[in-house]
Coordinates of C-alpha atoms in Angstrom, one line a residue:
X584 CA -28.6 25.2 -41.2
X585 CA -31.2 28.0 -40.7
X586 CA -33.7 25.4 -39.4
X587 CA -31.3 24.0 -36.8
X588 CA -32.8 23.9 -33.4
X589 CA -30.7 25.5 -30.7
X590 CA -28.6 23.2 -28.6
X591 CA -30.6 23.7 -25.4
X592 CA -33.9 22.9 -27.2
X593 CA -32.3 19.7 -28.6
X594 CA -31.7 18.5 -25.1
X595 CA -35.3 19.2 -24.2
X596 CA -36.5 17.1 -27.1
X597 CA -34.4 14.0 -26.1
X598 CA -36.6 11.4 -24.3
X599 CA -35.9 11.4 -20.6
X600 CA -35.6 7.6 -20.6
X601 CA -32.7 7.8 -23.0
X602 CA -31.0 10.5 -21.0
X603 CA -31.5 8.5 -17.8
X604 CA -30.1 5.3 -19.4
X605 CA -27.0 7.1 -20.6
X606 CA -26.4 8.9 -17.3
X607 CA -26.9 5.7 -15.2
X608 CA -23.8 4.3 -16.7
X609 CA -21.7 7.1 -15.2
X610 CA -20.3 7.3 -11.7
X611 CA -21.6 9.7 -9.0
X612 CA -19.0 12.3 -9.6
X613 CA -19.6 12.4 -13.3
X614 CA -23.4 12.5 -12.8
X615 CA -22.9 15.6 -10.6
X616 CA -20.7 17.2 -13.2
X617 CA -23.2 16.6 -16.0
X618 CA -26.0 17.9 -13.8
X619 CA -24.3 21.3 -13.5
X620 CA -24.4 21.9 -17.2
X621 CA -28.2 22.5 -17.8
X622 CA -31.6 22.2 -16.2
X623 CA -32.5 19.2 -18.3
X624 CA -29.5 17.2 -17.1
X625 CA -30.0 18.5 -13.5
X626 CA -33.5 17.1 -13.4
X627 CA -32.4 13.8 -15.0
X628 CA -29.6 13.5 -12.5
X629 CA -32.0 13.7 -9.6
X630 CA -34.1 10.9 -11.2
X631 CA -31.1 8.7 -11.9
X632 CA -29.8 8.9 -8.3
X633 CA -33.1 7.2 -7.2
X634 CA -32.2 4.0 -9.0
X635 CA -28.4 4.0 -9.2
X636 CA -27.0 0.6 -8.2
X637 CA -23.6 2.1 -7.1
X638 CA -22.9 5.3 -5.1
X639 CA -19.2 5.9 -4.7
X640 CA -18.1 9.4 -3.4
X641 CA -14.7 9.1 -1.8
X642 CA -13.2 12.1 -3.6
X643 CA -14.8 14.6 -1.2
X644 CA -16.1 14.5 2.3
X645 CA -19.8 15.7 2.1
X646 CA -21.8 17.1 5.0
X647 CA -25.1 15.6 5.8
X648 CA -26.9 18.5 4.1
X649 CA -25.0 17.9 0.9
X650 CA -25.3 14.1 1.1
X651 CA -29.0 14.0 1.7
X652 CA -30.2 15.0 -1.8
X653 CA -27.6 12.7 -3.3
X654 CA -29.0 9.7 -1.5
X655 CA -32.7 9.7 -2.0
X656 CA -34.7 6.5 -1.3
X657 CA -33.3 3.9 -3.7
X658 CA -34.3 0.2 -3.4
X659 CA -31.8 -0.6 -6.2
X660 CA -28.7 0.6 -4.4
X661 CA -26.3 -2.2 -3.8
X662 CA -22.9 -0.6 -3.3
X663 CA -22.2 2.5 -1.2
X664 CA -18.8 4.1 -0.5
X665 CA -18.5 7.5 1.3
X666 CA -15.9 9.6 3.1
X667 CA -17.6 10.2 6.4
X668 CA -15.1 12.8 7.8
X669 CA -18.0 15.4 8.2
X670 CA -20.7 12.9 9.3
X671 CA -21.8 11.4 12.6
X672 CA -24.4 9.1 14.1
X673 CA -27.1 11.3 12.8
X674 CA -26.2 10.2 9.2
X675 CA -26.7 6.5 9.9
X676 CA -30.2 6.3 8.5
X677 CA -29.0 7.8 5.2
X678 CA -26.0 5.4 4.9
X679 CA -27.2 2.1 6.3
X680 CA -29.7 0.6 3.9
X681 CA -31.3 -2.9 3.8
X682 CA -30.5 -3.8 0.2
X683 CA -26.8 -3.1 0.3
X684 CA -24.3 -5.8 -0.7
X685 CA -21.3 -3.6 -0.2
X686 CA -20.7 -0.8 2.3
X687 CA -17.5 1.2 2.7
X688 CA -17.4 4.0 5.1
X689 CA -14.1 5.8 5.5
X690 CA -13.0 8.2 8.3
X691 CA -15.9 7.5 10.7
X692 CA -14.1 9.1 13.7
X693 CA -17.3 11.0 14.8
X694 CA -19.5 7.9 14.8
X695 CA -20.0 5.7 17.9
X696 CA -20.5 1.9 18.2
X697 CA -24.1 2.5 17.1
X698 CA -22.8 2.4 13.5
X699 CA -21.8 -1.3 14.0
X700 CA -25.1 -2.3 15.6
X701 CA -27.2 -0.5 13.0
X702 CA -25.3 -2.2 10.2
X703 CA -25.9 -5.5 11.8
X704 CA -29.6 -4.8 12.3
X705 CA -30.4 -3.4 8.9
X706 CA -27.9 -4.9 6.3
X707 CA -28.8 -8.5 6.3
X708 CA -27.6 -9.1 2.7
X709 CA -24.3 -7.4 3.1
X710 CA -21.3 -9.2 1.5
X711 CA -18.5 -6.6 1.9
X712 CA -18.1 -4.2 4.8
X713 CA -15.3 -1.6 5.4
X714 CA -15.5 0.7 8.4
X715 CA -12.6 3.1 9.0
X716 CA -11.5 5.0 12.2
X717 CA -14.8 4.3 14.0
X718 CA -15.1 6.2 17.3
X719 CA -11.6 7.6 17.2
X720 CA -12.9 11.1 18.3
X721 CA -12.8 11.8 22.0
X722 CA -16.1 11.0 23.7
X723 CA -17.1 8.3 21.2
X724 CA -17.3 4.7 22.3
X725 CA -17.8 1.2 21.0
X726 CA -19.1 -1.7 23.1
X727 CA -18.7 -5.4 22.7
X728 CA -22.4 -5.6 22.2
X729 CA -22.1 -3.4 19.1
X730 CA -19.6 -5.9 17.6
X731 CA -21.9 -8.7 18.6
X732 CA -24.9 -7.2 16.8
X733 CA -22.8 -6.6 13.7
X734 CA -21.4 -10.1 13.4
X735 CA -24.7 -11.7 14.4
X736 CA -26.8 -9.7 12.0
X737 CA -24.6 -9.8 8.8
X738 CA -25.0 -13.5 8.2
X739 CA -24.0 -13.3 4.5
X740 CA -20.7 -11.3 5.1
X741 CA -17.8 -12.5 2.9
X742 CA -15.3 -9.6 3.5
X743 CA -14.9 -7.6 6.7
X744 CA -12.5 -4.7 7.3
X745 CA -12.5 -3.1 10.7
X746 CA -9.9 -0.4 10.4
X747 CA -9.7 0.8 14.0
X748 CA -8.4 -0.4 17.3
X749 CA -10.4 -3.5 18.3
X750 CA -8.2 -4.2 21.3
X751 CA -10.6 -2.0 23.3
X752 CA -13.0 -4.9 23.5
X753 CA -12.9 -7.2 26.5
X754 CA -10.8 -10.3 25.9
X755 CA -13.0 -12.7 27.8
X756 CA -16.0 -12.0 25.5
X757 CA -14.0 -11.5 22.3
X758 CA -13.9 -15.2 21.1
X759 CA -17.5 -15.8 21.9
X760 CA -18.6 -12.8 19.8
X761 CA -16.5 -13.9 16.8
X762 CA -18.1 -17.3 16.9
X763 CA -21.2 -15.6 15.6
X764 CA -19.5 -14.4 12.5
X765 CA -20.8 -15.4 9.1
X766 CA -19.7 -18.9 7.9
X767 CA -19.1 -17.3 4.5
X768 CA -16.5 -14.9 5.8
X769 CA -13.3 -15.4 3.8
X770 CA -11.4 -12.1 4.1
X771 CA -10.7 -10.2 7.4
X772 CA -8.7 -7.0 7.9
X773 CA -8.3 -5.4 11.3
X774 CA -6.7 -2.0 11.9
X775 CA -5.1 -2.9 15.3
X776 CA -5.4 -5.8 17.6
X777 CA -3.1 -7.3 20.2
X778 CA -1.3 -10.6 19.3
X779 CA -2.6 -12.2 22.5
X780 CA -6.2 -11.5 21.5
X781 CA -5.7 -13.1 18.0
X782 CA -4.1 -16.2 19.6
X783 CA -6.9 -16.6 22.1
X784 CA -9.5 -16.1 19.3
X785 CA -8.1 -18.8 17.0
X786 CA -7.0 -21.3 19.7
X787 CA -9.7 -24.0 20.4
X788 CA -10.8 -24.0 24.0
X789 CA -10.9 -27.4 25.7
X790 CA -12.5 -28.3 28.9
X791 CA -14.5 -25.2 29.7
X792 CA -17.8 -26.7 28.8
X793 CA -20.3 -29.0 30.6
X794 CA -18.8 -32.0 28.8
X795 CA -15.2 -32.5 29.7
X796 CA -14.3 -33.8 26.3
X797 CA -16.0 -31.0 24.4
X798 CA -13.8 -29.2 21.8
X799 CA -14.9 -25.8 20.5
X800 CA -15.6 -25.6 16.8
X801 CA -12.9 -23.6 14.9
X802 CA -13.6 -19.9 14.7
X803 CA -13.4 -18.3 11.2
X804 CA -12.8 -21.6 9.5
X805 CA -13.2 -20.3 6.0
X806 CA -10.8 -17.4 6.2
X807 CA -8.6 -17.2 3.1
X808 CA -7.2 -13.6 3.5
X809 CA -6.1 -12.2 6.9
X810 CA -4.5 -8.8 7.3
X811 CA -3.7 -7.6 10.8
X812 CA -1.7 -4.8 12.4
X813 CA -0.6 -6.1 15.9
X814 CA 1.6 -5.0 18.8
X815 CA 4.1 -7.9 18.2
X816 CA 4.5 -10.5 15.6
X817 CA 5.4 -13.6 17.6
X818 CA 6.0 -17.3 17.1
X819 CA 2.8 -18.1 18.9
X820 CA 0.8 -15.7 16.7
X821 CA 2.2 -17.1 13.4
X822 CA 1.8 -20.7 14.6
X823 CA -1.8 -20.3 15.7
X824 CA -2.8 -18.6 12.5
X825 CA -1.0 -21.1 10.3
X826 CA -2.4 -24.1 12.1
X827 CA -6.0 -22.8 12.7
X828 CA -6.8 -21.3 9.3
X829 CA -6.5 -24.2 6.9
X830 CA -7.7 -22.4 3.8
X831 CA -5.4 -19.4 4.2
X832 CA -3.9 -18.0 0.9
X833 CA -3.1 -14.4 1.9
X834 CA -1.4 -13.5 5.2
X835 CA -0.4 -9.9 6.0
X836 CA 1.0 -9.2 9.5
X837 CA 2.5 -5.9 10.5
X838 CA 3.8 -4.6 13.9
X839 CA 5.4 -1.4 15.3
X840 CA 6.8 -2.2 18.7
X841 CA 7.2 0.6 21.2
X842 CA 9.9 -1.3 23.1
X843 CA 12.4 -3.9 22.0
X844 CA 10.6 -7.3 22.0
X845 CA 11.7 -10.0 24.4
X846 CA 12.1 -13.6 23.0
X847 CA 8.5 -14.4 24.2
X848 CA 7.1 -11.6 22.1
X849 CA 9.1 -11.9 19.0
X850 CA 9.5 -13.9 15.8
X851 CA 12.3 -16.5 15.6
X852 CA 13.4 -19.2 13.2
X853 CA 11.1 -21.9 14.6
X854 CA 8.1 -19.5 14.3
X855 CA 8.9 -18.7 10.7
X856 CA 9.0 -22.4 9.8
X857 CA 5.4 -22.8 10.9
X858 CA 4.2 -20.7 8.0
X859 CA 2.1 -22.4 5.3
X860 CA 1.4 -25.6 7.1
X861 CA -1.4 -26.4 4.8
X862 CA 0.4 -25.5 1.6
X863 CA -2.1 -23.0 0.2
X864 CA -0.4 -19.7 0.8
X865 CA 0.1 -17.4 -2.2
X866 CA 0.9 -14.0 -0.5
X867 CA 3.0 -13.4 2.6
X868 CA 3.7 -10.1 4.2
X869 CA 5.7 -9.8 7.5
X870 CA 6.7 -6.2 8.2
X871 CA 8.2 -4.7 11.3
X872 CA 7.8 -0.9 11.2
X873 CA 10.3 1.6 12.6
X874 CA 7.4 4.0 13.5
X875 CA 8.3 4.3 17.2
X876 CA 11.8 2.8 17.7
X877 CA 14.5 1.4 15.5
X878 CA 13.7 -2.3 15.9
X879 CA 14.1 -5.4 13.8
X880 CA 13.4 -9.1 13.7
X881 CA 16.8 -9.8 15.4
X882 CA 16.0 -13.5 16.1
X883 CA 15.5 -14.6 12.5
X884 CA 18.5 -15.4 10.2
X885 CA 19.2 -17.1 6.9
X886 CA 18.3 -20.6 8.3
X887 CA 14.8 -19.5 9.1
X888 CA 14.2 -17.9 5.8
X889 CA 15.8 -20.9 3.9
X890 CA 13.4 -23.4 5.6
X891 CA 10.4 -21.1 5.1
X892 CA 11.2 -20.8 1.4
X893 CA 11.2 -24.6 1.0
X894 CA 7.6 -24.7 2.4
X895 CA 6.5 -21.7 0.3
X896 CA 7.6 -22.8 -3.2
X897 CA 4.2 -21.9 -4.7
X898 CA 4.1 -18.4 -3.3
X899 CA 3.4 -15.6 -5.7
X900 CA 4.0 -12.5 -3.6
X901 CA 6.3 -11.9 -0.6
X902 CA 7.0 -8.7 1.4
X903 CA 9.6 -8.8 4.2
X904 CA 10.5 -5.8 6.4
X905 CA 13.0 -5.5 9.2
X906 CA 14.9 -8.7 8.8
X907 CA 18.3 -7.3 9.7
X908 CA 20.1 -10.6 10.1
X909 CA 19.0 -12.1 6.8
X910 CA 21.8 -11.9 4.3
X911 CA 22.0 -12.5 0.5
X912 CA 21.8 -16.3 1.1
X913 CA 18.4 -16.1 2.6
X914 CA 16.9 -13.7 0.0
X915 CA 18.4 -15.7 -2.8
X916 CA 16.8 -18.8 -1.4
X917 CA 13.4 -17.1 -1.9
X918 CA 14.1 -16.1 -5.5
X919 CA 15.4 -19.5 -6.4
X920 CA 12.8 -21.6 -4.5
X921 CA 9.7 -19.7 -5.4
X922 CA 9.3 -20.2 -9.1
X923 CA 5.9 -18.5 -9.2
X924 CA 7.0 -15.3 -7.5
X925 CA 6.1 -12.1 -9.3
X926 CA 6.0 -9.6 -6.4
X927 CA 9.2 -9.3 -4.3
X928 CA 9.5 -6.5 -1.7
X929 CA 12.2 -6.1 1.0
X930 CA 12.3 -3.1 3.4
X931 CA 15.2 -2.3 5.7
X932 CA 17.2 -5.2 4.3
X933 CA 20.4 -4.0 5.9
X934 CA 22.5 -7.0 4.7
X935 CA 21.0 -7.3 1.2
X936 CA 23.6 -6.7 -1.6
X937 CA 24.0 -7.0 -5.3
X938 CA 24.7 -10.7 -5.0
X939 CA 21.0 -11.4 -4.4
X940 CA 20.5 -10.8 -8.1
X941 CA 23.8 -12.1 -9.4
X942 CA 22.3 -15.1 -11.2
X943 CA 18.6 -14.0 -11.4
X944 CA 18.7 -14.8 -15.1
X945 CA 19.2 -18.4 -14.3
X946 CA 15.7 -18.5 -12.6
X947 CA 12.4 -18.8 -14.4
X948 CA 11.1 -15.7 -12.5
X949 CA 9.0 -13.1 -14.3
X950 CA 8.9 -10.4 -11.6
X951 CA 6.4 -7.6 -12.1
X952 CA 6.8 -5.7 -8.8
X953 CA 10.0 -5.1 -6.9
X954 CA 10.7 -2.9 -3.9
X955 CA 14.1 -2.6 -2.2
X956 CA 13.4 0.4 0.0
X957 CA 16.1 1.2 2.6
X958 CA 18.4 -1.5 1.2
X959 CA 21.5 0.8 1.3
X960 CA 24.1 -1.8 0.2
X961 CA 22.8 -2.3 -3.3
X962 CA 24.4 -0.5 -6.2
X963 CA 23.8 0.1 -9.9
X964 CA 24.9 -3.5 -10.7
X965 CA 21.9 -4.9 -8.9
X966 CA 19.5 -2.8 -11.0
X967 CA 21.3 -3.8 -14.2
X968 CA 20.7 -7.5 -13.4
X969 CA 17.2 -6.9 -12.1
X970 CA 15.9 -5.3 -15.3
X971 CA 16.3 -8.7 -17.1
X972 CA 12.7 -9.0 -15.9
X973 CA 11.2 -7.0 -18.7
X974 CA 7.6 -7.3 -17.3
X975 CA 8.4 -5.0 -14.4
X976 CA 5.7 -2.5 -13.8
X977 CA 6.5 -1.3 -10.3
X978 CA 10.1 -0.5 -9.1
X979 CA 10.7 1.1 -5.7
X980 CA 14.3 2.0 -5.0
X981 CA 13.8 4.6 -2.3
X982 CA 16.7 5.5 0.0
X983 CA 19.1 3.2 -2.0
X984 CA 21.8 5.9 -1.7
X985 CA 24.4 4.2 -3.9
X986 CA 22.3 4.2 -7.0
X987 CA 23.2 6.5 -9.8
X988 CA 22.9 7.3 -13.5
X989 CA 23.9 3.8 -14.6
X990 CA 20.9 2.4 -12.8
X991 CA 18.6 4.8 -14.7
X992 CA 20.1 3.8 -18.0
X993 CA 19.2 0.2 -17.2
X994 CA 15.7 1.1 -16.0
X995 CA 15.0 3.1 -19.3
X996 CA 14.8 -0.2 -21.2
X997 CA 11.7 -1.5 -19.2
X998 CA 8.7 -1.2 -21.6
X999 CA 5.9 -1.8 -19.1
X1000 CA 7.2 0.2 -16.1
X1001 CA 4.4 2.4 -14.6
X1002 CA 5.8 3.4 -11.2
X1003 CA 9.4 4.4 -10.5
X1004 CA 10.4 5.6 -7.0
X1005 CA 14.0 6.9 -6.6
X1006 CA 13.9 9.0 -3.5
X1007 CA 17.3 9.9 -2.0
X1008 CA 19.4 8.2 -4.7
X1009 CA 22.6 9.7 -6.3
X1010 CA 21.2 10.4 -9.7
X1011 CA 21.8 13.5 -11.8
X1012 CA 20.0 15.5 -14.5
X1013 CA 21.9 13.6 -17.1
X1014 CA 20.8 10.3 -15.7
X1015 CA 17.1 11.3 -15.9
X1016 CA 17.5 12.1 -19.5
X1017 CA 17.9 8.4 -20.2
X1018 CA 14.3 7.9 -19.2
X1019 CA 13.0 10.4 -21.8
X1020 CA 12.9 8.3 -24.9
X1021 CA 12.2 5.0 -23.2
X1022 CA 10.3 4.4 -20.0
X1023 CA 8.6 7.8 -20.0
X1024 CA 6.2 6.5 -22.6
X1025 CA 4.7 4.1 -20.0
X1026 CA 5.5 5.8 -16.7
X1027 CA 2.5 7.0 -14.6
X1028 CA 4.2 7.8 -11.3
X1029 CA 7.7 9.1 -10.8
X1030 CA 9.3 10.2 -7.5
X1031 CA 12.8 11.8 -7.3
X1032 CA 12.3 13.3 -3.8
X1033 CA 15.5 14.2 -1.9
X1034 CA 17.9 13.6 -4.9
X1035 CA 20.3 16.3 -3.9
X1036 CA 22.3 16.4 -7.1
X1037 CA 19.3 17.4 -9.3
X1038 CA 18.8 20.9 -10.5
X1039 CA 16.2 22.8 -12.6
X1040 CA 17.6 21.0 -15.7
X1041 CA 15.9 17.8 -14.4
X1042 CA 12.6 18.9 -15.8
X1043 CA 13.9 19.4 -19.4
X1044 CA 15.9 16.2 -19.0
X1045 CA 12.6 14.3 -18.4
X1046 CA 10.2 16.0 -20.7
X1047 CA 12.0 17.7 -23.5
X1048 CA 11.3 16.0 -26.8
X1049 CA 9.5 13.1 -25.3
X1050 CA 6.1 12.0 -26.7
X1051 CA 3.2 9.9 -25.6
X1052 CA 3.7 10.7 -21.9
X1053 CA 1.3 9.0 -19.4
X1054 CA 2.8 10.7 -16.3
X1055 CA 0.2 11.7 -13.8
X1056 CA 2.1 11.7 -10.4
X1057 CA 5.4 13.6 -10.0
X1058 CA 7.2 14.1 -6.7
X1059 CA 10.0 16.8 -6.7
X1060 CA 10.0 17.3 -3.0
X1061 CA 13.2 18.2 -0.9
X1062 CA 15.3 19.2 -3.9
X1063 CA 17.2 22.2 -2.6
X1064 CA 18.3 23.4 -6.1
X1065 CA 14.8 23.3 -7.6
X1066 CA 13.5 26.8 -8.4
X1067 CA 10.6 28.5 -10.1
X1068 CA 12.4 28.2 -13.4
X1069 CA 11.9 24.4 -13.2
X1070 CA 8.1 24.8 -12.6
X1071 CA 7.9 27.2 -15.5
X1072 CA 9.4 24.6 -17.8
X1073 CA 7.0 22.0 -16.3
X1074 CA 4.0 24.2 -17.1
X1075 CA 5.3 24.7 -20.7
X1076 CA 5.6 20.9 -21.2
X1077 CA 1.8 20.6 -20.9
X1078 CA 2.0 17.3 -19.1
X1079 CA -1.3 16.3 -17.7
X1080 CA -0.2 15.9 -14.0
X1081 CA -2.9 15.2 -11.4
X1082 CA -0.5 15.0 -8.4
X1083 CA 2.5 17.3 -7.9
X1084 CA 4.6 17.3 -4.7
X1085 CA 7.0 20.2 -4.1
X1086 CA 7.3 20.1 -0.3
X1087 CA 10.5 21.3 1.3
X1088 CA 11.8 23.0 -1.8
X1089 CA 13.1 26.3 -0.4
X1090 CA 13.4 28.1 -3.8
X1091 CA 9.9 27.5 -4.9
X1092 CA 7.7 30.6 -4.7
X1093 CA 4.7 32.5 -6.0
X1094 CA 5.8 32.3 -9.6
X1095 CA 5.5 28.5 -9.6
X1096 CA 1.9 28.7 -8.3
X1097 CA 0.9 31.3 -10.9
X1098 CA 2.5 29.2 -13.7
X1099 CA 0.7 26.1 -12.6
X1100 CA -2.6 27.9 -12.2
X1101 CA -2.5 29.2 -15.8
X1102 CA -0.8 26.4 -17.6
X1103 CA -2.2 25.1 -20.9
X1104 CA -2.9 21.4 -21.1
X1105 CA -2.7 19.4 -24.3
X1106 CA -3.3 20.5 -27.9
X1107 CA -7.0 21.4 -27.3
X1108 CA -6.1 24.6 -25.5
X1109 CA -7.4 23.7 -22.0
X1110 CA -6.3 26.6 -19.7
X1111 CA -5.8 25.9 -16.0
X1112 CA -4.4 23.2 -13.9
X1113 CA -6.1 19.8 -13.6
X1114 CA -4.1 19.0 -10.5
X1115 CA -6.0 17.2 -7.8
X1116 CA -3.1 17.2 -5.3
X1117 CA -0.5 19.9 -4.8
X1118 CA 1.9 19.8 -1.8
X1119 CA 3.7 23.1 -1.1
X1120 CA 4.6 22.5 2.5
X1121 CA 7.7 24.4 3.6
X1122 CA 8.2 26.1 0.3
X1123 CA 9.7 29.2 1.7
X1124 CA 9.1 31.5 -1.3
X1125 CA 5.3 31.2 -0.9
X1126 CA 3.6 34.5 0.1
X1127 CA 0.1 35.9 0.4
X1128 CA 0.1 36.4 -3.4
X1129 CA 0.3 32.7 -4.0
X1130 CA -2.6 32.1 -1.6
X1131 CA -4.8 34.3 -3.8
X1132 CA -3.9 32.2 -6.9
X1133 CA -5.1 29.1 -5.0
X1134 CA -8.6 30.6 -4.8
X1135 CA -11.3 29.7 -7.4
X1136 CA -11.5 29.7 -10.4
X1137 CA -7.8 28.5 -10.4
X1138 CA -7.0 24.9 -9.7
X1139 CA -10.7 23.8 -10.2
X1140 CA -10.0 20.1 -9.7
X1141 CA -7.8 20.5 -6.6
X1142 CA -8.8 18.1 -3.7
X1143 CA -5.6 18.0 -1.6
X1144 CA -3.4 21.0 -0.7
X1145 CA -0.4 21.2 1.5
X1146 CA 0.8 24.6 2.9
X1147 CA 2.8 26.0 5.7
X1148 CA 0.1 27.3 8.0
X1149 CA 2.3 30.2 9.2
X1150 CA 2.3 31.8 5.7
X1151 CA -0.8 33.8 6.7
X1152 CA -3.1 31.9 9.0
X1153 CA -6.1 34.1 8.3
X1154 CA -5.8 33.8 4.6
X1155 CA -5.3 30.0 4.8
X1156 CA -8.4 29.7 6.9
X1157 CA -10.4 31.9 4.5
X1158 CA -9.2 29.7 1.6
X1159 CA -10.3 26.6 3.4
X1160 CA -13.8 28.1 4.0
X1161 CA -14.1 29.2 0.3
X1162 CA -13.2 25.7 -0.9
X1163 CA -15.2 23.4 1.5
X1164 CA -14.2 20.2 -0.5
X1165 CA -10.5 20.9 -0.4
X1166 CA -8.5 18.8 2.1
X1167 CA -6.0 21.3 3.6
X1168 CA -2.9 20.2 5.5
X1169 CA -0.8 22.8 7.2
X1170 CA 1.3 20.7 9.7
X1171 CA 3.5 18.8 7.3
X1172 CA 1.2 15.7 6.9
X1173 CA 1.9 13.6 3.8
X1174 CA -1.0 14.2 1.4
X1175 CA -2.9 11.6 -0.6
X1176 CA -5.3 8.7 0.0
X1177 CA -5.2 5.1 -0.9
X1178 CA -8.8 5.0 -2.0
X1179 CA -8.4 7.5 -4.9
X1180 CA -9.7 6.1 -8.1
X1181 CA -8.3 7.6 -11.3
X1182 CA -11.3 6.4 -13.2
X1183 CA -13.8 8.5 -11.3
X1184 CA -14.5 10.7 -14.3
X1185 CA -13.0 13.9 -12.9
X1186 CA -10.2 14.2 -15.3
X1187 CA -12.2 15.4 -18.2
X1188 CA -11.4 18.8 -19.7
X1189 CA -14.3 21.2 -20.0
X1190 CA -14.2 24.7 -21.4
X1191 CA -15.3 26.3 -18.2
X1192 CA -12.8 26.8 -15.4
X1193 CA -15.2 25.5 -12.8
X1194 CA -15.6 22.2 -10.9
X1195 CA -19.0 21.0 -11.9
X1196 CA -19.1 18.5 -9.0
X1197 CA -18.7 21.3 -6.4
X1198 CA -21.1 23.5 -8.3
X1199 CA -23.8 20.9 -8.3
X1200 CA -23.4 20.0 -4.7
X1201 CA -23.3 23.5 -3.4
X1202 CA -26.6 24.2 -5.1
X1203 CA -28.3 22.4 -2.2
X1204 CA -27.2 25.1 0.2
X1205 CA -29.1 28.4 0.7
X1206 CA -27.9 30.6 -2.1
X1207 CA -28.2 33.7 0.0
X1208 CA -26.1 32.4 2.9
X1209 CA -23.5 31.1 0.4
X1210 CA -23.1 34.5 -1.3
X1211 CA -22.7 36.2 2.1
X1212 CA -20.0 33.7 3.1
X1213 CA -18.2 34.1 -0.2
X1214 CA -18.2 37.9 0.2
X1215 CA -16.7 37.5 3.7
X1216 CA -14.0 35.1 2.4
X1217 CA -13.2 37.5 -0.5
X1218 CA -12.7 40.3 1.9
X1219 CA -10.4 38.2 4.0
X1220 CA -8.5 37.0 1.0
X1221 CA -8.0 40.5 -0.3
X1222 CA -7.2 41.9 3.1

């Protein structure tokens, strides 16, 4: 033992090739974390980043100064995913690379249409492209020529997601430009487009060419997956898509009308019957959102759904939202006609009752995902019958106000359930205790937001005496009787939560924040919260003291934080500056992001209460300037 070489020297003796081989198997966030531990790993990380095939950094939004050293010249880079919230056109040369097969750029509001044209000009081998919120910032613009260069240049493109408003393009040039799209394009997603533009795009044009009998070749002939957000879902839109896209297997249409649709701009029974004309459809989603006004598909009834179900007997997934005139007969037709169905979701099913599931055991269904959100007529009896599907892994019963403890007792028998959403239901603390010895062993996400009958005892009801808990995401928002005592119990339970929502809980105060900041996780003695998301919006007991506990080194993994900005605006601003990688929300926005990946390697428990990812990234800044800024922030936080 006396001849043992110190640990640091051991690292120096390891061949750099072995270190690089091991480190190359990690994701970017993990590489950055490892790089912060010692000089040897730091140097190796810099080398690895020059030949890494995948660069995925969606957990934070880096500035160009932070991104530049992470993205050195790398001819082996094939997949790049970045949150571009702090980037602009000046970053294009670092992001758009010729050898990429996959490029996903989120939150590109400060970019102009130049981003599209540069991608088309440089990324000739691109297979998958996702561009989110392009040019949404005032003063930024996209021209039809930018889209033309994108579609004309990326000739190998197979999947394209343009998650912004494409209705800004001129309609008379729109079809001509899309005719240049890759023949390999099989998946298309658009953030917003008018239904008229889609109809004109997919409708063959006759007689507008030199030869009177000329018929334009079909546009996007190989599309299998189509996801669109439109102004109105209409018969013409559905018919054109169903007729023109002969290979379609996945259709997702959503609208959010700002005025009540007329019959010309609405979906009716005849339009619904046009779906799946070629018999290949596996997934169907038709959602009418209530975002602007309370509006529904008022011209569709049981007959339309009945006839559609007959033509969609092989469908595997169906999501319907806003079909207010469809009754149990229509929904039962889907369950009994579609024998391959495993995903069934209904939103705002105002006439859906327990009878839909009356004889579900007589079917051959094996449902794995069910959502009945805003279906206010269903009761405990529906859930009791529904849980005969023992493979259920996702169950959304939000705003089903008639559900109580009996439903929870039934749900507790589901061995594979991972997500359970019970917002606004009539459950009690006793009902939650039914989950403790059954479903809690598999549950990853639980939401009991707005369940008015719950008290502090709900925490002990869920966690006391249970073992093998997998829970990571817990929503306790809008529970008026929930106090600091409940959060103290939660901290003592040592549950490894990564997301906790406590918004609009008036009795939650500073004690809760201190308990969460100093909680001990697991049996290994890890001290400090591993939360990545904490929503404290409108928790009226929060004071300046709690803001200080949100400062480093507490909550080292935190990426999303919701606060009431009026607590102390100066202190909140100082906290934001001291934690540049923290997404702060002070206006009541719902926190979270769909692109979070729980496998990104940031859940590991280290002995140091510091986020190595932030530490490594911040090393690229001038240390002197950083120290001065920290001193200023400390003074503000203390003042």
